[in-house]
Structure formats: C-alpha cells, structure tokens
Short mmCIF file of C-alpha atoms in Angstrom, two decimals:
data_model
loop_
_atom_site.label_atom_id
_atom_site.label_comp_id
_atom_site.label_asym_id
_atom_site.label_seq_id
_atom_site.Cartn_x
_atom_site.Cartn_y
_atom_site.Cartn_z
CA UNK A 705 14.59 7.83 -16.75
CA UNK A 706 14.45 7.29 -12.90
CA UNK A 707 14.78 4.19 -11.19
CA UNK A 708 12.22 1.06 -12.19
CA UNK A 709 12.13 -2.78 -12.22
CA UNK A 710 13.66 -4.76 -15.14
CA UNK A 711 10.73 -7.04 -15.25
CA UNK A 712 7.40 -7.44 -14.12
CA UNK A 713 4.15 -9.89 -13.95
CA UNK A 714 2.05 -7.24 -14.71
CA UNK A 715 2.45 -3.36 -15.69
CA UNK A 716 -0.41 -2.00 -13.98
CA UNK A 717 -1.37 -2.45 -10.39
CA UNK A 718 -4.62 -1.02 -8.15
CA UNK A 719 -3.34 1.29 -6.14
CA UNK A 720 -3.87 -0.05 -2.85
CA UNK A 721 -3.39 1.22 0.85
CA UNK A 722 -1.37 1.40 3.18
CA UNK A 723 -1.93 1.30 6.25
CA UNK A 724 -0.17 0.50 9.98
CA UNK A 725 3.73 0.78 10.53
CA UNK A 726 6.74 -0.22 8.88
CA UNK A 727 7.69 -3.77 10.79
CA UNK A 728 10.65 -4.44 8.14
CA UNK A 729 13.24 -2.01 6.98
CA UNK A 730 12.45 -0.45 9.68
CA UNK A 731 16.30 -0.11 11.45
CA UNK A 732 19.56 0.90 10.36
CA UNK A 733 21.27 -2.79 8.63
CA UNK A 734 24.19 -1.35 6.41
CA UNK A 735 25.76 2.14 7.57
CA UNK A 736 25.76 3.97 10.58
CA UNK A 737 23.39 6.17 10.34
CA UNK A 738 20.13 6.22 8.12
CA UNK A 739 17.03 8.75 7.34
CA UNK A 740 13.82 7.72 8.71
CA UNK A 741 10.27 8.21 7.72
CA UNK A 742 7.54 9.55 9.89
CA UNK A 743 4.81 8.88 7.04
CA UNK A 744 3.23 7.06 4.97
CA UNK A 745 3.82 8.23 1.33
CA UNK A 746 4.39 7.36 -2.48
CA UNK A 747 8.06 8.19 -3.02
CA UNK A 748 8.78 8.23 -6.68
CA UNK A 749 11.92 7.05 -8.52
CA UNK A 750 12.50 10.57 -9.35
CA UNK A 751 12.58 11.67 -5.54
CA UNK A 752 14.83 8.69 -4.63
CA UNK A 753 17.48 9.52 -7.52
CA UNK A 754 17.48 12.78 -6.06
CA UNK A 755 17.77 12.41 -3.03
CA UNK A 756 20.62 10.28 -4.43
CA UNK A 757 22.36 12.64 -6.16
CA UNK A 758 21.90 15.20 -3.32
CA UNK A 759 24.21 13.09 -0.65
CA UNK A 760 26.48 11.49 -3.21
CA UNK A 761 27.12 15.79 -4.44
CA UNK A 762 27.73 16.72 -0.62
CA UNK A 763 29.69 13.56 0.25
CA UNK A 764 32.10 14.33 -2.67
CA UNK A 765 33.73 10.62 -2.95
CA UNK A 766 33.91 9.83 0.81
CA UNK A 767 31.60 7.24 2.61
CA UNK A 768 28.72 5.13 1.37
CA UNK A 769 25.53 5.38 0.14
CA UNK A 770 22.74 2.88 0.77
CA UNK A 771 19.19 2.99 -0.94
CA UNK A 772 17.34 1.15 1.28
CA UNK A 773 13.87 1.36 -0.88
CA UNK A 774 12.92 1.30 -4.27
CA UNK A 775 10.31 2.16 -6.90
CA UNK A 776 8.35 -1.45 -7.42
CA UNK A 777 4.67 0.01 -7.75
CA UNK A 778 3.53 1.31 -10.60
CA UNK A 779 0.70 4.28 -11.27
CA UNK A 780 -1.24 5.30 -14.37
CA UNK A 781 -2.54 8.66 -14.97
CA UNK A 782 -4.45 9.49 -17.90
CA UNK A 783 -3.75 12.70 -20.70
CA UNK A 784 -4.93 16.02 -20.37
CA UNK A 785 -8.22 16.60 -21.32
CA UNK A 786 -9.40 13.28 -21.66
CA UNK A 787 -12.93 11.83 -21.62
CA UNK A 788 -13.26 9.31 -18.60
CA UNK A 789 -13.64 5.64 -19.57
CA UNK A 790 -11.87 3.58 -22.16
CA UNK A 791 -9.74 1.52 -19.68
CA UNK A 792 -7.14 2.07 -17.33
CA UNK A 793 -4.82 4.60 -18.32
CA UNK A 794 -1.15 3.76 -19.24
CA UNK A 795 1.79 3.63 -16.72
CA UNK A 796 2.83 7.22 -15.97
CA UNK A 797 5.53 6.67 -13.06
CA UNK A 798 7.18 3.82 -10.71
CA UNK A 799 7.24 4.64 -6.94
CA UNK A 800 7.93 2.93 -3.75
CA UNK A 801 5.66 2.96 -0.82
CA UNK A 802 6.56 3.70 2.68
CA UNK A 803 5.33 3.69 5.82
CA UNK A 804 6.21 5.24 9.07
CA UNK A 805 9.35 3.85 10.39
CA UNK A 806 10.83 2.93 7.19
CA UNK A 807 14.48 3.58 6.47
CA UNK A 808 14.60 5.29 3.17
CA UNK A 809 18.81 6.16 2.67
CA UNK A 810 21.87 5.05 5.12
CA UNK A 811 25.41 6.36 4.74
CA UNK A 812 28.89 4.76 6.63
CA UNK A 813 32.47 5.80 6.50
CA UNK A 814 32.11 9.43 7.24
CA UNK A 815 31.73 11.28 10.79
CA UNK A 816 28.49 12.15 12.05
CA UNK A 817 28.43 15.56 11.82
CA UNK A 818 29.00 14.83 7.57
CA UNK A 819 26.19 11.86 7.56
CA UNK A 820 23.81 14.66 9.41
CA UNK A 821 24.30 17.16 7.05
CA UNK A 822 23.74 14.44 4.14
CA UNK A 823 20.76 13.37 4.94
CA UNK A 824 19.45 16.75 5.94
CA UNK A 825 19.90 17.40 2.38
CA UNK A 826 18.42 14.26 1.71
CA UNK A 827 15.61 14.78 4.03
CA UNK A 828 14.95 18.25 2.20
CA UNK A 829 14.27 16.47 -1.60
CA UNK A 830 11.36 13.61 0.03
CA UNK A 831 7.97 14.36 0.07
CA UNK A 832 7.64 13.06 3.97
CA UNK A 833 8.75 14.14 7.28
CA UNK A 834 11.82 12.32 8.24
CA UNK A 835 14.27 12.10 11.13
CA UNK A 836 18.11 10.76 11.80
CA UNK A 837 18.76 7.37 13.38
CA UNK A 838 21.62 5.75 13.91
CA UNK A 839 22.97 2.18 14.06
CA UNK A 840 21.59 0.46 17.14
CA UNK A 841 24.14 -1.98 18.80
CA UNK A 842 21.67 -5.65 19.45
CA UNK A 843 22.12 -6.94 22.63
CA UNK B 827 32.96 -4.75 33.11
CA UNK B 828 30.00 -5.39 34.43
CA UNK B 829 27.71 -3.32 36.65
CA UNK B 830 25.21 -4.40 38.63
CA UNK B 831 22.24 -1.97 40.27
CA UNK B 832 18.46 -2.33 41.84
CA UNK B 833 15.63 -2.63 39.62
CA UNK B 834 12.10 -3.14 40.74
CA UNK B 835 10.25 -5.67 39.29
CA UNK B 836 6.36 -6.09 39.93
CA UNK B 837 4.60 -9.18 38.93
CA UNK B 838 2.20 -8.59 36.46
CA UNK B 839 -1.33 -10.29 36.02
CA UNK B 840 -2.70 -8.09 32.57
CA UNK B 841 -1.37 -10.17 29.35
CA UNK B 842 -2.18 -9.90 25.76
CA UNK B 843 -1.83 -6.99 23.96
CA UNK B 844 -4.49 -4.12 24.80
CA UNK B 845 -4.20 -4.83 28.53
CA UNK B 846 0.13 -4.66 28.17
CA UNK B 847 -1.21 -1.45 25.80
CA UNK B 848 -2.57 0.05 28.75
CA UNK B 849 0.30 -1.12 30.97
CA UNK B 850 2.61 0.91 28.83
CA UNK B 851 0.56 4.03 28.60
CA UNK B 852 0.87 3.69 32.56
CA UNK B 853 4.78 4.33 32.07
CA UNK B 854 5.21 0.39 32.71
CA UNK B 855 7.45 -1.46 30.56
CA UNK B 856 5.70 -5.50 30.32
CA UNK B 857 8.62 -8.37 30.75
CA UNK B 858 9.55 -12.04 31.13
CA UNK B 859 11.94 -13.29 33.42
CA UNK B 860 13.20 -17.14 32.72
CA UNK B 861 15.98 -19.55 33.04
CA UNK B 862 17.52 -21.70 35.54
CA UNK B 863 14.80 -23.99 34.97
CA UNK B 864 12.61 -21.90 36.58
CA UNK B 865 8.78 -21.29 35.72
CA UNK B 866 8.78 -18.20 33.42
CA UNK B 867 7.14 -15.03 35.48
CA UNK B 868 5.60 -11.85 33.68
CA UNK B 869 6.64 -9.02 35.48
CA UNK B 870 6.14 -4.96 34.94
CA UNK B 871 8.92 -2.57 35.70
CA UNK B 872 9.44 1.06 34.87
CA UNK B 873 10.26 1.92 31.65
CA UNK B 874 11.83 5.05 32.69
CA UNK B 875 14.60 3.82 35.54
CA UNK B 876 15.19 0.30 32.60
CA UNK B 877 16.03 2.82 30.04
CA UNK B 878 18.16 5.24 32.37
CA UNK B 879 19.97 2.46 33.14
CA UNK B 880 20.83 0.86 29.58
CA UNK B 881 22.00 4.33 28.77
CA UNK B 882 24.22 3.96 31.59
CA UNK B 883 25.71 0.39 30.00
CA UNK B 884 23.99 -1.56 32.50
CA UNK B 885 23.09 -5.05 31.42
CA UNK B 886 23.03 -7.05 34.87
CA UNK B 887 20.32 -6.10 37.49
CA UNK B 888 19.64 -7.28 40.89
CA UNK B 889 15.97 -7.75 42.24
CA UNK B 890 13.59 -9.16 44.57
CA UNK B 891 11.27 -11.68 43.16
CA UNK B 892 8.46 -13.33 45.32
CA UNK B 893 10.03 -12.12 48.61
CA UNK B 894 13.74 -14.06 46.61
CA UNK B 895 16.72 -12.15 45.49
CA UNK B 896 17.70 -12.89 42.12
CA UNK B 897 20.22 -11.53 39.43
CA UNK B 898 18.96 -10.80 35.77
CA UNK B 899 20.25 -10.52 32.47
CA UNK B 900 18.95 -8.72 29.69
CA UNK B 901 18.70 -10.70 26.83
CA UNK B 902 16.27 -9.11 24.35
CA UNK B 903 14.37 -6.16 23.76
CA UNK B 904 11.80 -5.11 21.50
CA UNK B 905 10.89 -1.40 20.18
CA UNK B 906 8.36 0.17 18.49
CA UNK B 907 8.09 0.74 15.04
CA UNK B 908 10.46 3.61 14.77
CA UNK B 909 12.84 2.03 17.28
CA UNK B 910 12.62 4.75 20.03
CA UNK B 911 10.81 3.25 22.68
CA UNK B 912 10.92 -0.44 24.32
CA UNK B 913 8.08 -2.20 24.20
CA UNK B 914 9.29 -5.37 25.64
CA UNK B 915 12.46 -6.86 27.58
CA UNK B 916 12.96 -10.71 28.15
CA UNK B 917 15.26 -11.01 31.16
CA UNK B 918 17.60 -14.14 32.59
CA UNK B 919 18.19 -15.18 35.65
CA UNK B 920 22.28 -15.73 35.91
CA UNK B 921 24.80 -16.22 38.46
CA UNK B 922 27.52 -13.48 38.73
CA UNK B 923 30.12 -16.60 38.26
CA UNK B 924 27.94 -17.96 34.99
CA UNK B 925 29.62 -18.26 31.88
CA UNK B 926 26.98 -17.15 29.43
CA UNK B 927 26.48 -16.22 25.61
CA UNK B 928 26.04 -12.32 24.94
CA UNK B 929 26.55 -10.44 21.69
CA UNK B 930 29.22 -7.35 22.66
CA UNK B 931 29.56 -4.11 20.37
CA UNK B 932 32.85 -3.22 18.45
CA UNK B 933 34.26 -0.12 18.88
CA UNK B 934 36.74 0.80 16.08
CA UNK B 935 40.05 2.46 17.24
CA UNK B 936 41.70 5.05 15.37
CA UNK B 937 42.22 5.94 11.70
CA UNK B 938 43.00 3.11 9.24
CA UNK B 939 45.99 3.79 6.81
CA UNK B 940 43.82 2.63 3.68
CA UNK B 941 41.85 5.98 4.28
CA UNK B 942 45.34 7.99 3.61
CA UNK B 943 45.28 6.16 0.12
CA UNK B 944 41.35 6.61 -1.02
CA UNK B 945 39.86 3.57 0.74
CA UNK B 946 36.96 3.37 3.50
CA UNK B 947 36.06 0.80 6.33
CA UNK B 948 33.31 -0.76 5.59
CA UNK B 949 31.69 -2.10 9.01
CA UNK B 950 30.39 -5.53 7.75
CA UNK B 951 29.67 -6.57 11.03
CA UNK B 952 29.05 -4.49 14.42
CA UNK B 953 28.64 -7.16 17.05
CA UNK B 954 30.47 -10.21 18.37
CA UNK B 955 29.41 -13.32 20.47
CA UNK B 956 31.60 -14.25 22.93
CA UNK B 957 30.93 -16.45 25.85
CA UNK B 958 32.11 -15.04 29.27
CA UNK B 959 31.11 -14.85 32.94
CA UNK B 960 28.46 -12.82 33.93
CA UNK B 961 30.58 -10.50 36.13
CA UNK B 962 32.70 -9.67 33.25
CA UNK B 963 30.80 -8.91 30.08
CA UNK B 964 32.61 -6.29 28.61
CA UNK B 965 30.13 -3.05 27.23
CA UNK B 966 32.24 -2.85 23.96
CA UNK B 967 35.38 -4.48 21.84
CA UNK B 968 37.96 -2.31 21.02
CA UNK B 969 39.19 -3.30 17.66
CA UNK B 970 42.25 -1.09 16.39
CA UNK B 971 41.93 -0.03 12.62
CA UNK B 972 45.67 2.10 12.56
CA UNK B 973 47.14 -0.99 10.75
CA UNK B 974 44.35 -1.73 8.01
CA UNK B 975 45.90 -1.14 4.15
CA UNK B 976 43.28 -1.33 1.42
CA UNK B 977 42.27 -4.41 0.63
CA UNK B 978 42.89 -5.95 3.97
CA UNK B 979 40.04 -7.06 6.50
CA UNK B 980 39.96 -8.01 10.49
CA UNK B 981 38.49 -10.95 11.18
CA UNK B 982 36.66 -11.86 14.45
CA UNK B 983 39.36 -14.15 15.57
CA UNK B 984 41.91 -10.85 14.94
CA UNK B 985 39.62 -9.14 18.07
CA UNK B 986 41.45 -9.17 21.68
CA UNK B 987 38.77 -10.78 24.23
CA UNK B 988 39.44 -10.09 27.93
CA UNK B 989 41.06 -13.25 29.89
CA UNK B 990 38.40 -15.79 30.85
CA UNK B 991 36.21 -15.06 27.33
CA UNK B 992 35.68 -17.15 24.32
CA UNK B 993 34.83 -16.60 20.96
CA UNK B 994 31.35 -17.99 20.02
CA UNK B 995 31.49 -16.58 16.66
CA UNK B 996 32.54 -18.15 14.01
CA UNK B 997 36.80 -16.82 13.74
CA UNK B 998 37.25 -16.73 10.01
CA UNK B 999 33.96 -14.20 9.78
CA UNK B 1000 35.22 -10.82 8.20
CA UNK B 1001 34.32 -7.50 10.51
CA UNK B 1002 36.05 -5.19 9.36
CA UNK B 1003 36.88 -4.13 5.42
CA UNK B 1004 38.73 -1.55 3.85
CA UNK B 1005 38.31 -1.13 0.35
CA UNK B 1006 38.88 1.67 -1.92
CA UNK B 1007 35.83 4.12 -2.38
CA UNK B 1008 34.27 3.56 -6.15
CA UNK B 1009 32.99 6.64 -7.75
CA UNK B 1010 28.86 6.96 -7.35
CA UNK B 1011 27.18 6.62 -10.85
CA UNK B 1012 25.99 9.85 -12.41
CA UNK B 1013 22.25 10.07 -13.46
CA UNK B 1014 23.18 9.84 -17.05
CA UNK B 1015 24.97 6.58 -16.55
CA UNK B 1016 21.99 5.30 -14.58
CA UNK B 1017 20.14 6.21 -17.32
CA UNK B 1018 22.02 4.46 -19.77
CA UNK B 1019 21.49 1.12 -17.99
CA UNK B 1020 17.78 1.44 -17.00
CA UNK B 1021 15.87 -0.14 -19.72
CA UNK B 1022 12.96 2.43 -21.14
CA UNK B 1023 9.70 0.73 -19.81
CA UNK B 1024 10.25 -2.78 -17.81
CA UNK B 1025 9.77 -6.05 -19.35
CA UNK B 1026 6.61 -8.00 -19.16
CA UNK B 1027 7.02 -11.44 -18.25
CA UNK B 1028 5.02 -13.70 -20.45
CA UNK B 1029 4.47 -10.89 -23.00
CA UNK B 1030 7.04 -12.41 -25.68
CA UNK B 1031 5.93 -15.89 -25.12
CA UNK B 1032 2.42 -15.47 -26.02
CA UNK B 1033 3.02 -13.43 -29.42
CA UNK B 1034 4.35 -16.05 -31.25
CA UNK B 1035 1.31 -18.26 -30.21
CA UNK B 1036 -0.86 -15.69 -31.69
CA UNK B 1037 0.87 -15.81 -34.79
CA UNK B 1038 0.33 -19.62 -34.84
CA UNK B 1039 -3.28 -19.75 -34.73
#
C-alpha cells in the first residue's frame, strides 16, 4: 500500500486543474540539493515510494532524504467492462499534484556528485521532466 | 570583504506587471532603490551585468542617480518560479561606514568526527544575521565542523564574526547538528503502518445516529 492520508473530510474529490506555477515548495528548505519539476503532473504514491526507495538503495545509509510532496488527492476509476452511470466510481489511487517549479525530493549530508547521481535515479522513476537545484544562500 | 563596482541604473517610468513583463523580455531587470529617508525611485538595470556581478560575490554597487552618486545595497531579490532568473531586486542606499543588518552564508569547514562514528551534519540553519559596516560584510562564515562528536551541535553564538560585527541572531539558535544516521524504513514497514483505506471523518459519528432513529 503506497503512501495516503490517515484521515479525510471526504473520499472522493473532482478532479480539478491545475494550472500556473508552483509559488510554494518551490525552493530547496531542508537539504542541499533537491529535484525539481518542469511539469505539471499527477504523481502517485506509488511513484513517490519509488522514487523513495530508489535514493535511499543508492545512498546506502549515508545522508538524508526529504519528501517534499505527498499523495493528498484522491482519483476513482471504475472496473473493467463496466456500463457508464451508477455514480462515481470508488477510490482507485492517492496522488499528489505538482506544478512546474515544485520540489518533489531533497537530500543533505552527502557530496554533490552522490546527491546528483540520487536524484538522477530519482528523476528516472517520475512521470515528469525534472532538473537539479541546489540550496540557494538568501541574501 | 566587501567589493564595490559600477552599475547602471536607469530610471524607469513602465510599472505594473505587463509593462515590467515587457521590460524584462527587453533584458531589463525592474528595481527599487530606498532608504536614507529618501523618496523611493523605480529604476531598470541590466539583468545580465546584476547577475554577473552577484556571481562574482558582489553585494555593494556604486551608481549615478539623477546626475548624484550614490552607494547601494542589495537587500532582496525575487525569482521566477523555478528560481533561475531574477525578476526583481530592492536596493539600499548605505554609507560605506554604515553599520547595517545583512543575513551572511555559512560555510562548513572540514570533516566532523561524528561522521567517523555513523553520524551526519544536519545543516538546520544556512544563514546568519549579523550587523556590520557596510565596507566589511563578509561573503560567507566559516564555521569549523573537525570538532563536532555525535550528538553535539554549534550554535550561532559558537560562529567567529570578523572584529567590528555583531550577532543579530538570536546566540542560543542551533546551526549545526550531528546526529547519528537512522536506517530509512523499508516498503514493507511502511506498509505495516499505513492504514488500508483512510479514515472518514464524521463517518463513525453518524452510524450510531442511524441506529437511533
């Protein structure tokens, strides 16, 4: 079972738009360097975990990983050959939505070279083009 | 320390945001320069020579202003959505001799002994303020790390300032952790804590009203 809330108002949601740019989450807040959307995309609980597992495998104890996003929306798909009608169909998955600029994953406490290679691998399991930022000092 | 260099600032007359849209596509960079109790101007400069330079580490620019030489400081800057390009800078105008209130980088030094005996650094915070003169704000903190065990932290008040600089930040706020590295979960002990479908909220109050009636 991949990640999901614990508790919610209301199991099933429209399934909205999304539209614009990220203007939150949208820089690198707990590690040094982070993996960055260029889209806007469903990203399901089963791509986040992973895309998890992928960095935590490569990083083999050493450094941090941060999830920066998580699977709050829910979507409902109905059975195989199914007549249309009766209601909205049950809850099939949970995913979180992104939008460009959004930092999905950050790592700390390894060298760069390391967190690249991470969140390369990282990169490779989303369903969205991504690129590598780093921690930028404020002013 | 410090460096100052030329930067040429144009007045600017287009404000709000399509006119500063076209501005920008123009390779102009739309700004504010305040302080001294001075009437706030809206300048333009180029984007191009203002990021060169803040690659270089420069933070303190001279310029003419209404036929006036004046110093600036940057104090803010805005970016775009994926944080590659400025889209706005708000600048001072300081003294050289000013004592003001910047926010300077850390820079950890060497390799902490916790990391010999399974621990990391965790970087709680990356920044400083420190209140200094104008001349001599320092581009980044060095902040030694040889000495941290696991289970020890530096503390802002533990950083070095050069002479003539004072800590704005509170001393007793932790920068620096080591602690020892805790094994990542596997997907089957995720698993085990996720609950099968999430809980409704409401859904168990209601039932036994039903009942009721």
């Amino acid at each position: 079972m991949a990640l999901m809330p614990k508790r919610v108002k209301y199991r099933k949601q429209q399934r909205g738009r999304m539209r614009g740019n990220a203007c939150r989450k949208n820089f690198v807040a707990f590690g040094e360097y982070g993996l960055q959307t260029l889209e806007s995309h469903w990203i399901t609980g089963r791509q986040i975990e992973a895309g998890r597992v992928a960095a935590t495998h490569f990083l083999r104890r050493e450094g941090k990983v941060y999830i920066r996003i998580f699977p709050d929306h829910s979507y409902s798909a109905k059975p195989l050959e199914t007549r249309m009608g009766k209601g909205k169909a049950e809850v099939a998955g949970w995913v979180a939505r992104v939008k460009p600029g959004t930092v999905l994953f950050e790592i700390s406490g390894v060298p760069e070279e390391t967190a690249k290679t991470a969140l390369l691998r990282v990169a490779h399991k989303m369903p969205v083009r991504c690129r590598l930022v780093t921690r930028r000092h404020s002013l | 320390m410090t460096q100052t260099m030329f930067l040429e600032v144009k007045p600017r007359e287009e404000v709000g945001s399509r006119r500063v849209a076209r501005l920008r596509r123009k390779g102009q960079l739309p700004a504010v320069v305040y302080g001294h109790g001075q009437e706030s101007v809206n300048v333009a400069l180029s984007l191009h020579d203002f990021s060169e330079a803040l690659h270089h580490g420069h933070r303190v620019f001279e310029t003419t202003l209404d036929g006036q030489k004046a110093t600036l400081l940057v104090r803010d800057l805005q970016y775009d959505h994926l944080g590659k390009t400025i889209i706005h800078a708000d600048l001072m105008r300081v003294n050289l001799s000013e004592m003001v209130r910047v926010v300077v980088p850390i820079e950890q030094k060497g390799t902490s002994k916790g990391s010999h005996f399974g621990g990391m650094i965790d970087e709680i915070l990356d920044h400083v303020e420190i209140e200094c003169r104008v001349s001599e704000i320092p581009d980044v903190l060095p902040v030694s790390v040889k000495d941290l065990d696991v289970g020890e932290s530096i503390r802002a008040g533990d950083i070095s300032l050069p002479p003539n600089a004072r800590l704005v930040t509170d001393p007793e706020t932790v920068v620096l952790h080591c602690h020892p590295i805790s094994k990542a979960k596997t997907t089957e002990e995720l698993e085990e804590e996720m609950p099968a479908a999430p809980e409704v909220i409401g859904e168990e109050a209601e039932g036994p009203e039903d009942t009721a009636d």
